[in-house]
CSV table of C-alpha atoms in Angstrom, one decimal:
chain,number,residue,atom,x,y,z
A,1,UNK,CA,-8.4,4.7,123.8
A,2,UNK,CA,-12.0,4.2,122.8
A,3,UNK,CA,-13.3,5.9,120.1
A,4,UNK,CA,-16.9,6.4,119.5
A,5,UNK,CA,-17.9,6.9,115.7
A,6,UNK,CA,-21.8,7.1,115.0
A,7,UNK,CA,-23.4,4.6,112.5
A,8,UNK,CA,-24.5,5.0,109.1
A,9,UNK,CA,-28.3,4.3,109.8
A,10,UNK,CA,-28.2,6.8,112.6
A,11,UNK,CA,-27.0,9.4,110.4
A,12,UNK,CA,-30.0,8.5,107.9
A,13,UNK,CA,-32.7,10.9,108.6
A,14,UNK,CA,-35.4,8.4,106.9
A,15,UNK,CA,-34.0,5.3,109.2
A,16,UNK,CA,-34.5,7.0,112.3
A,17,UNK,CA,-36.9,10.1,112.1
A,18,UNK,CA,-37.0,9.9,115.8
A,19,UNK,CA,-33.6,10.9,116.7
A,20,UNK,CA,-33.6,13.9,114.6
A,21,UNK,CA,-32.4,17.2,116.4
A,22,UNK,CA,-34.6,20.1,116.3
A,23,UNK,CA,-33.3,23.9,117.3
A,24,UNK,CA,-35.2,25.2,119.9
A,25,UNK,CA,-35.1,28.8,118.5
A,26,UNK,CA,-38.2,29.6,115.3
A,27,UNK,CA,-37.2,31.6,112.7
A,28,UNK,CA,-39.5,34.6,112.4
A,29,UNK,CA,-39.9,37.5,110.3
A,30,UNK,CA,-38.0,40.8,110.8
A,31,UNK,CA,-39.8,43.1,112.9
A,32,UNK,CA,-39.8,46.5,112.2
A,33,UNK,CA,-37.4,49.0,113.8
A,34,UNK,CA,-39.3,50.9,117.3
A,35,UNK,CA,-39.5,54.4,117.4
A,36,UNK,CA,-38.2,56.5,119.7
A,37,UNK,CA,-41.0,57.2,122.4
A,38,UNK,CA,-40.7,60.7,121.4
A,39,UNK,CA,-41.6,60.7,118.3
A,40,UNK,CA,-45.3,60.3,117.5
A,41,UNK,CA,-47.0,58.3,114.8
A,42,UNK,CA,-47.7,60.1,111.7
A,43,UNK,CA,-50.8,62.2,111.2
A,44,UNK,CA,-52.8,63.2,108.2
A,45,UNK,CA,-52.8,67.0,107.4
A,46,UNK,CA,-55.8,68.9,108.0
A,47,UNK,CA,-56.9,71.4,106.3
A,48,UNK,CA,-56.5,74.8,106.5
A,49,UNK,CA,-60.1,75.6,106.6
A,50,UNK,CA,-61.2,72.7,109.0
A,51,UNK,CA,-58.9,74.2,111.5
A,52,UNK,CA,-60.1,77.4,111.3
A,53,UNK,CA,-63.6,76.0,111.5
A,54,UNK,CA,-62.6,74.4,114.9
A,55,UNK,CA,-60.2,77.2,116.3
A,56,UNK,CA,-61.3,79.8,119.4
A,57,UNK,CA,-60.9,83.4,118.7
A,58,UNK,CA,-58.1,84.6,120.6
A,59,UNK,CA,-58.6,86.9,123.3
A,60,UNK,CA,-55.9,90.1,123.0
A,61,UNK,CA,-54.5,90.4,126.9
A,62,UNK,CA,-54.4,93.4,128.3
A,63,UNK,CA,-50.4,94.0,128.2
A,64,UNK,CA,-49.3,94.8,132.2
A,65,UNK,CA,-49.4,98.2,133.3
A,66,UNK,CA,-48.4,98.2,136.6
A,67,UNK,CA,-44.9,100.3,136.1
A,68,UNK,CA,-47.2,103.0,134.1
A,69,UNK,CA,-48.2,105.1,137.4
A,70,UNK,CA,-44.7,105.2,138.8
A,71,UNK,CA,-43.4,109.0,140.1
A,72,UNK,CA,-40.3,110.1,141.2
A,73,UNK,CA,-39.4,109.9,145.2
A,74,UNK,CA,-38.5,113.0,145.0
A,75,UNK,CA,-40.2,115.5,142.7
A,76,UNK,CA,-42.9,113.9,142.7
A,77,UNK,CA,-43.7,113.6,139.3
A,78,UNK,CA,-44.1,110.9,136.3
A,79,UNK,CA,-42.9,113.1,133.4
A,80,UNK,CA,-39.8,112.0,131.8
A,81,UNK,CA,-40.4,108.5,132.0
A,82,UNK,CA,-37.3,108.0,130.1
A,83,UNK,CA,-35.6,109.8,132.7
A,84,UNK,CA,-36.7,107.2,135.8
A,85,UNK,CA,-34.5,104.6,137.3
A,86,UNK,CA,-36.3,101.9,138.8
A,87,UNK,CA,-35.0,100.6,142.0
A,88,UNK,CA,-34.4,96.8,141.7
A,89,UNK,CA,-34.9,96.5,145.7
A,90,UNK,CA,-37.8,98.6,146.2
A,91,UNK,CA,-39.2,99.1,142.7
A,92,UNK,CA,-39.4,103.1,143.5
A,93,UNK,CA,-38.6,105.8,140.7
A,94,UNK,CA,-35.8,108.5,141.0
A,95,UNK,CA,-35.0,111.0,137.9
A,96,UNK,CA,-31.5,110.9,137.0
A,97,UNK,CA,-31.5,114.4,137.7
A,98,UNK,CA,-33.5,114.5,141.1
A,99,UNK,CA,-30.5,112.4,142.8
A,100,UNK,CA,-27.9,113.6,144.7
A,101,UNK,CA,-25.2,113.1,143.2
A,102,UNK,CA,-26.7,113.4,139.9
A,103,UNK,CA,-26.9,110.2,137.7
A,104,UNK,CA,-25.6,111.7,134.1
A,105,UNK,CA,-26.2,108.0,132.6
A,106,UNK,CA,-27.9,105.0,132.5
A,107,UNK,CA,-26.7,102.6,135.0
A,108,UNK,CA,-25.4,99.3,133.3
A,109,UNK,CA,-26.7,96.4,135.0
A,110,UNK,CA,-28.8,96.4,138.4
A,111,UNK,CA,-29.4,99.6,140.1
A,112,UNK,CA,-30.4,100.7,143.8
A,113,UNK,CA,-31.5,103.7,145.3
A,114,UNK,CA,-29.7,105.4,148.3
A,115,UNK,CA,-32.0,104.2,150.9
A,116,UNK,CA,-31.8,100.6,149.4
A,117,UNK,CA,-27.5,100.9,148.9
A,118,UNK,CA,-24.5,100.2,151.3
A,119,UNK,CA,-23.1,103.4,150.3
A,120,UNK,CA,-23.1,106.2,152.3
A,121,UNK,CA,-25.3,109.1,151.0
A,122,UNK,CA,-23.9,112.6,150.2
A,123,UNK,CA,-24.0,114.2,153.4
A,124,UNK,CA,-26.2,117.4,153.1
A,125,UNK,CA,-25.6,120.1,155.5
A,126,UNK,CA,-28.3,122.5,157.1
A,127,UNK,CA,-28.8,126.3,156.3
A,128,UNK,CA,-26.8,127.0,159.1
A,129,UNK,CA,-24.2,125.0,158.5
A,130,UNK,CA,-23.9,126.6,154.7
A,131,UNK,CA,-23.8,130.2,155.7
A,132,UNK,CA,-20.8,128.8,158.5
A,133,UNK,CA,-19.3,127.0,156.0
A,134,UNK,CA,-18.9,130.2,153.2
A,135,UNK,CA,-18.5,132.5,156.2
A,136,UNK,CA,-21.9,134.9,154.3
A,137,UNK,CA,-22.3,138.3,156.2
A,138,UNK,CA,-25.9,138.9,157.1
A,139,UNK,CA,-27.3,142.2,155.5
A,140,UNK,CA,-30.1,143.9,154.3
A,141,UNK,CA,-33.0,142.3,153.2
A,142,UNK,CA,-32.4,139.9,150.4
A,143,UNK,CA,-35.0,141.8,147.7
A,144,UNK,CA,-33.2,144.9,147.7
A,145,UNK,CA,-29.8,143.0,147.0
A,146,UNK,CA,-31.4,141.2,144.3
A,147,UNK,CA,-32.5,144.8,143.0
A,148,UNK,CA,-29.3,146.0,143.4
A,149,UNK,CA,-27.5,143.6,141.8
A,150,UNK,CA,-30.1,143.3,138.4
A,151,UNK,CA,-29.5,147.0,138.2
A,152,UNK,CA,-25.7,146.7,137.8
A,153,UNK,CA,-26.2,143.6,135.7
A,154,UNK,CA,-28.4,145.9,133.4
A,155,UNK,CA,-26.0,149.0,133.4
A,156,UNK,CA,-22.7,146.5,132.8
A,157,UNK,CA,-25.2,144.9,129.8
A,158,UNK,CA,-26.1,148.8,128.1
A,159,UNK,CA,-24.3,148.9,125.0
A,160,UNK,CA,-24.2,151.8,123.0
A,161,UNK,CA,-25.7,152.7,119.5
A,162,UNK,CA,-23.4,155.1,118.3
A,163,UNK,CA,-21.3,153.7,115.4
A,164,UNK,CA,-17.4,153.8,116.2
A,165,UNK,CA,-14.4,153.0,113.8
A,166,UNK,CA,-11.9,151.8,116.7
A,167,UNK,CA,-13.1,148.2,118.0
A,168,UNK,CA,-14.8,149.0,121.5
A,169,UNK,CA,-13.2,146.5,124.4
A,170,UNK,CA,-15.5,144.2,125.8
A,171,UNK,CA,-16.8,144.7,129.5
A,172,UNK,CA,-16.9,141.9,132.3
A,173,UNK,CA,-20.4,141.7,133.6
A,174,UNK,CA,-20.9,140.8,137.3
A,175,UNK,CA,-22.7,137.2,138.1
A,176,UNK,CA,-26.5,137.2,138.2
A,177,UNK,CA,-27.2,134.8,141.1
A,178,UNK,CA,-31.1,132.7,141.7
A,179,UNK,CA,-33.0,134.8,143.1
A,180,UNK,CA,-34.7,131.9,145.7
A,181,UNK,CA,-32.9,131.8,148.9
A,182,UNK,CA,-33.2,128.4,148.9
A,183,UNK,CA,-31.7,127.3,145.5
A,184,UNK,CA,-28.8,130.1,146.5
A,185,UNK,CA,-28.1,127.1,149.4
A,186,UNK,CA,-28.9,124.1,147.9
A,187,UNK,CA,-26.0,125.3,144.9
A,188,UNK,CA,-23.4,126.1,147.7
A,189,UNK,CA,-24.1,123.1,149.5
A,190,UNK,CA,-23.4,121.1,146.6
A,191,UNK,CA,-20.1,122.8,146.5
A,192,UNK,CA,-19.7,122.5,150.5
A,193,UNK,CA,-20.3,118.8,150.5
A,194,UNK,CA,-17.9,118.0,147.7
A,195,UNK,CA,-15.4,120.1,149.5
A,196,UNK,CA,-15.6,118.4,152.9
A,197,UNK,CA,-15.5,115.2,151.0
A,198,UNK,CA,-12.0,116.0,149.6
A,199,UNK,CA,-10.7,117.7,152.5
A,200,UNK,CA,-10.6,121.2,151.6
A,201,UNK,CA,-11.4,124.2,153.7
A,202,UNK,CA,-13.5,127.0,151.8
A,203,UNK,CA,-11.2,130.2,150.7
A,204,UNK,CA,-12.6,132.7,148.1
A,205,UNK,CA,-8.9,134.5,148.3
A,206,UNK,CA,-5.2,133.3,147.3
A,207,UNK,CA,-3.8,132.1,150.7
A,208,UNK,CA,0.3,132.3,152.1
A,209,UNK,CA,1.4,129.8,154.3
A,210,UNK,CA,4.8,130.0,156.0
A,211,UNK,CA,7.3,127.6,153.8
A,212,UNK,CA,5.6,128.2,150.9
A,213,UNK,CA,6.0,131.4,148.8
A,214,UNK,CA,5.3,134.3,150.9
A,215,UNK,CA,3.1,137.7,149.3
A,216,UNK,CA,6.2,139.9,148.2
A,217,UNK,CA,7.1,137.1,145.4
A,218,UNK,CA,3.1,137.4,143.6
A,219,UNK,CA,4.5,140.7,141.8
A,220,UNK,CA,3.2,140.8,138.2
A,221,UNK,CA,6.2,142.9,137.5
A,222,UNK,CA,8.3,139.8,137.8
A,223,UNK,CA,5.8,138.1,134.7
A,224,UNK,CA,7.9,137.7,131.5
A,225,UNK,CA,6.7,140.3,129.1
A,226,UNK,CA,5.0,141.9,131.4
A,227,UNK,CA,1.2,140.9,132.1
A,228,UNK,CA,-2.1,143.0,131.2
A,229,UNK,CA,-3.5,144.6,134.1
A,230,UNK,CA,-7.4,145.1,134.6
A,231,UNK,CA,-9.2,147.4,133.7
A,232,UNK,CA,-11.2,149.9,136.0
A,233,UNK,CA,-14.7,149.4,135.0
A,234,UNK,CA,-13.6,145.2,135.1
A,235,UNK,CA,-12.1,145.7,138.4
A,236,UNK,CA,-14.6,147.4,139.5
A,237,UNK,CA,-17.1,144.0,138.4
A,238,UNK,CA,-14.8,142.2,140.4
A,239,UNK,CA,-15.0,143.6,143.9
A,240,UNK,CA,-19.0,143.9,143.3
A,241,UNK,CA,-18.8,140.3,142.7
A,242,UNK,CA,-16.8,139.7,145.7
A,243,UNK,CA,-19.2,141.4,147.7
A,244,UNK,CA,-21.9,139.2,146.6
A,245,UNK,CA,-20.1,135.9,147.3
A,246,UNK,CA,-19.6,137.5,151.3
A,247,UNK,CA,-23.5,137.8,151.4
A,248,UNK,CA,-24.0,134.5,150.1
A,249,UNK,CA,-24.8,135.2,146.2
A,250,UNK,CA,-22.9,133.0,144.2
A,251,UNK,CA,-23.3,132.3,140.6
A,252,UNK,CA,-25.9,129.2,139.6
A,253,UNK,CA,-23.5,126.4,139.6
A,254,UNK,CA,-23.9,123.4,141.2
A,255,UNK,CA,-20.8,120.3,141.9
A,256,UNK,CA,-22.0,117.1,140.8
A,257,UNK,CA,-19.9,113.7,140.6
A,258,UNK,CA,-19.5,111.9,137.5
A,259,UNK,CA,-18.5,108.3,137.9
A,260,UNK,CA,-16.2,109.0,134.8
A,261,UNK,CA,-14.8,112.4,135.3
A,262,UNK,CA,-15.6,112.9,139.1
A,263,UNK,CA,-16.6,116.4,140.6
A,264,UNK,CA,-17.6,118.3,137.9
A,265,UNK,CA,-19.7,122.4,137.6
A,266,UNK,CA,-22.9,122.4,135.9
A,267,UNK,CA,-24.9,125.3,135.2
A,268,UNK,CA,-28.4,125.7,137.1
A,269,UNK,CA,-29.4,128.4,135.4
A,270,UNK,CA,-28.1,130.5,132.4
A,271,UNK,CA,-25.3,132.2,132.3
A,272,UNK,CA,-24.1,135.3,129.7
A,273,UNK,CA,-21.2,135.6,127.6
A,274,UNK,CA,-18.1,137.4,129.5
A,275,UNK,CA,-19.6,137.2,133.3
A,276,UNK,CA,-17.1,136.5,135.9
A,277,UNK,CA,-17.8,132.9,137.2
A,278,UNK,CA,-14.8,132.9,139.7
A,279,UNK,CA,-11.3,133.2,141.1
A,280,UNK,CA,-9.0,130.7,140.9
A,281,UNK,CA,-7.6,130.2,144.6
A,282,UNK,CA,-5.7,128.2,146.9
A,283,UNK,CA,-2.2,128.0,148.5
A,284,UNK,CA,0.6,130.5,146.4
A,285,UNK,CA,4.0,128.1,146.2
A,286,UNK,CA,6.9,128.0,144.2
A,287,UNK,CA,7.2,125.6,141.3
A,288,UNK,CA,9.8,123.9,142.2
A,289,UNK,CA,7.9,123.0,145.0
A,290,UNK,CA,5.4,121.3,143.4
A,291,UNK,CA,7.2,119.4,140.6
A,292,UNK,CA,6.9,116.0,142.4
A,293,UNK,CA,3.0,117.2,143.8
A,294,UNK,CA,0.2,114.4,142.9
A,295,UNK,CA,-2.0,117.2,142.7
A,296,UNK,CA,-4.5,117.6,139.5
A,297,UNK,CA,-5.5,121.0,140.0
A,298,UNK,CA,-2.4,123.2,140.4
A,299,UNK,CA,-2.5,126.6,138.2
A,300,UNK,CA,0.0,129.0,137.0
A,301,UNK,CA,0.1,132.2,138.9
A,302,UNK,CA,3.5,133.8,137.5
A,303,UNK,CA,5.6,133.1,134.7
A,304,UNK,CA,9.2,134.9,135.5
A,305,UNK,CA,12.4,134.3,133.9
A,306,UNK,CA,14.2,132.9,136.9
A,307,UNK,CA,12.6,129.6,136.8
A,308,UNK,CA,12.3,129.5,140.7
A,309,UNK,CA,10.5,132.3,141.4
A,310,UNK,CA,7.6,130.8,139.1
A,311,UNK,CA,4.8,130.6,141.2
A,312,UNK,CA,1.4,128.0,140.9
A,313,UNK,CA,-1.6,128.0,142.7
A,314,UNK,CA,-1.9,124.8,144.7
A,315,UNK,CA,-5.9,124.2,145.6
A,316,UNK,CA,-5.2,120.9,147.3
A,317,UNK,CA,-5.8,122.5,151.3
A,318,UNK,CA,-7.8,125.8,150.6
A,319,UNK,CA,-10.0,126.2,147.7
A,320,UNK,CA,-13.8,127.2,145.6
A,321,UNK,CA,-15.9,126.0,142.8
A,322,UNK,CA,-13.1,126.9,140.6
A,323,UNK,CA,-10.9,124.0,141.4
A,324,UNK,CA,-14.0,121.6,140.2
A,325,UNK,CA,-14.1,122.8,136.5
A,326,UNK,CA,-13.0,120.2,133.8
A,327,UNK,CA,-10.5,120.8,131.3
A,328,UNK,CA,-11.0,119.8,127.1
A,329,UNK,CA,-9.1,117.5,125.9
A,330,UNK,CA,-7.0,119.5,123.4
A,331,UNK,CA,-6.2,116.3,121.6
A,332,UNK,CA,-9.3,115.2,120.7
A,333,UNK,CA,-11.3,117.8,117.7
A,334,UNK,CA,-14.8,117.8,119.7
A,335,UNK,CA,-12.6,119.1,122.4
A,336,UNK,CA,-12.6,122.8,121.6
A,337,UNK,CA,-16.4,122.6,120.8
A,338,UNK,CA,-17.0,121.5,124.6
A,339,UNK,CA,-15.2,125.0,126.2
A,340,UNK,CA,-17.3,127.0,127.5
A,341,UNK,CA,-15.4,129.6,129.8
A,342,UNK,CA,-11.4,130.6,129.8
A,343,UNK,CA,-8.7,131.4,132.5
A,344,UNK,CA,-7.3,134.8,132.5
A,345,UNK,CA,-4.1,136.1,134.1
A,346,UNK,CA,-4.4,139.8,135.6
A,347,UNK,CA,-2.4,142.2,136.9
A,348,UNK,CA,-4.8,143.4,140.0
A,349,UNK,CA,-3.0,146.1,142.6
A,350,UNK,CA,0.3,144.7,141.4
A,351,UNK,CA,-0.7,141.5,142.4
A,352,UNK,CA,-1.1,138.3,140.0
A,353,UNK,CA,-4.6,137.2,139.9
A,354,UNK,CA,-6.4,134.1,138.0
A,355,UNK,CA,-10.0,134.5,136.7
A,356,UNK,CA,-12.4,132.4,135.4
A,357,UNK,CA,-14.6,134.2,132.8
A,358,UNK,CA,-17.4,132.9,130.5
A,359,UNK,CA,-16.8,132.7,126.9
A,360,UNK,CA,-20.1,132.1,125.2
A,361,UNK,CA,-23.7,131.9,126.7
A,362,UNK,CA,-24.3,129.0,128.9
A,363,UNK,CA,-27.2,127.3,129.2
A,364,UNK,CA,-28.9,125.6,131.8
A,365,UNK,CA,-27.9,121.6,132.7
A,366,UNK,CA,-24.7,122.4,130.7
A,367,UNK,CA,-21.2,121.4,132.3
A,368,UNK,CA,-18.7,123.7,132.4
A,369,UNK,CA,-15.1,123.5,130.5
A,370,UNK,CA,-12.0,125.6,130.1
A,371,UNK,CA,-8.4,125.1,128.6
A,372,UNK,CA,-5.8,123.4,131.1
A,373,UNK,CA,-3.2,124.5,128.8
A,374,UNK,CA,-4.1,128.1,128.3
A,375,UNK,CA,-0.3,129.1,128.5
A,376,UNK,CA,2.6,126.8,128.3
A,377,UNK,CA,0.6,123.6,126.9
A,378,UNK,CA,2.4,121.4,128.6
A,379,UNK,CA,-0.9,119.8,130.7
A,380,UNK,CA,-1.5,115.8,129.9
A,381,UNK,CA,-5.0,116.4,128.3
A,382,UNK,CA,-5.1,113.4,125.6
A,383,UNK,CA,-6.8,111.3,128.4
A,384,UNK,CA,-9.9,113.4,129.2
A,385,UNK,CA,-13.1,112.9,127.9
């Protein structure tokens, strides 16, 4: 095997200078590292005052103004802008109040009007259809009803000035109704509409339907301890105010919905201290009856000592405003503070009857609560409001 071994002069760099092997790369200085294309070369600081000497004035814009003429669709009106809801559809204002339902808070999130909504709107019923609805008698002309009835509101409010050891007992006074004809309708069609959407027929009185508890067993005689029994002057209050519901004078209440609580009563006008609001009504049964009954609104009638001939008041088919009034939550300590009116068991012709009478002055725009557990506390109330 041939082997090929390179000779001493050809090694020699001075022998042969021509042979010599030269890299065909040049070595070179470092260049310096690129910059990102981002980054810019550095600048020298100006000056504070040459900018200024260079710098425009700045013209203040005018800030946008176009929401600042916005009224209400239906008042009318741009007062209580904090009040106005902004349709994110149509860009229209609504009050909270002016709606129907009324809104009580500020929607969270995006918000759209009625006419804007999938919803269907709170049906409203006609003049006619209210006055069907409540079954009102037409009378006399309405002025001299509204005389007639602030004359016995004045002579139930007369108190006398003659000093008195004894403590004197406190008189019911009879419900001052609106005296427009046309809030008088708008309240009861509040109350109409909330009915018809829950199903209930309209019944100012206690009703007896065969297989329930028939009229002989609503005895207050049967009441353990007996029950107190009304007075004249109050019972008198009460068929006055019975009247005025027949001609279509109701007390200024009106049903709104609450997304939280649901139908609620709210005041639309003031309302004194110990003025009959309403009776509690709806179909009389046995409690026994009713012990596996999903419904939220049943009401004691008569306490007896035979357990099963305890009667409730059950306004689930036949009902009024009553059955709409929230209860306090008697676990909670702001709860008391919220009560406004209390549920009273008489004794009225022998009959068991359940009023609803105010306990302190209410004012306007203020909802309307009473004790669930006025008698044998045994109402779930730790999960209301």
């Amino acid at each position: 095997m041939a082997t090929w071994k390179a000779s001493s002069s050809s090694s020699s760099p001075a022998s042969s200078p021509s042979r010599r092997f030269i890299s065909y790369r040049r070595r070179t200085k470092a260049s310096p590292p690129k910059r990102p294309s981002s980054e810019s070369p550095p600048r020298k600081m100006r000056s504070i005052a040459d900018i200024m000497a260079k710098s425009s004035p700045v013209v203040e814009q005018e800030q946008d103004d176009s929401y600042g003429d916005v009224t209400c669709e239906k008042c009318d009106s741009g007062e209580r802008d904090d009040e106005l809801l902004l349709c994110d559809k149509c860009d229209k204002g609504f009050h909270m109040k002016c709606l129907r339902p009324i809104v009580v808070r500020v929607p969270v999130g995006p918000w759209v009007c009625v006419d804007c909504s999938d919803q269907r709107p709170v049906r409203r019923l006609s003049q006619k259809k209210i006055m069907h609805f409540f079954r009102i008698e037409k009378q006399i002309d309405q002025t001299e009803k509204s005389q007639l009835s602030q004359e016995e509101s004045r002579k139930h409010r007369r108190r006398s000035c003659s000093l008195t050891v004894k403590k004197r007992r406190r008189k019911l006074l009879p419900m001052v109704p609106s005296e427009d004809l046309e809030q008088r309708l708008a309240q009861m069609g509040t109350l109409a509409s909330a009915l018809t959407a829950l199903g209930i027929k309209y019944s100012d009185d206690l009703t007896y339907v065969p297989g329930m508890a028939p009229r002989s067993a609503n005895r207050s005689k049967f009441e353990i301890g007996g029950m107190q029994v009304l007075a004249k002057e109050d019972l008198e209050t009460l068929e006055l105010c019975r009247a005025m519901y027949r001609r279509g004078e109701c007390p200024p209440l009106v049903v709104v919905f609450d997304p939280l609580e649901g139908y609620t009563v709210e005041a639309d006008g003031p309302i004194k201290d110990l003025t009959f609001i309403a009776e509690y009504t709806g179909d009389v049964d046995y409690l026994k009856n009713r012990e596996n009954d999903d419904c939220d609104s049943i009401m004691t009638l008569l306490l007896s000592e035979d357990p099963s001939k305890t009667l409730v008041i059950c306004p689930d088919k036949y009902g009024n405003i009553s059955r709409f009034i929230s209860g306090i939550n008697n676990h909670n300590r702001f709860g008391k503070k919220k009560q406004n009116c209390k549920c009273v068991r008489y004794s009225v012709n022998g009959e068991c009857r359940v009023l609803l009478v105010a306990t302190r002055d209410i004012a306007k725009g203020e909802r309307l609560y009473y004790d669930y557990n006025g008698y044998e506390h045994e109402y779930p109330t730790h999960l209301f409001l």
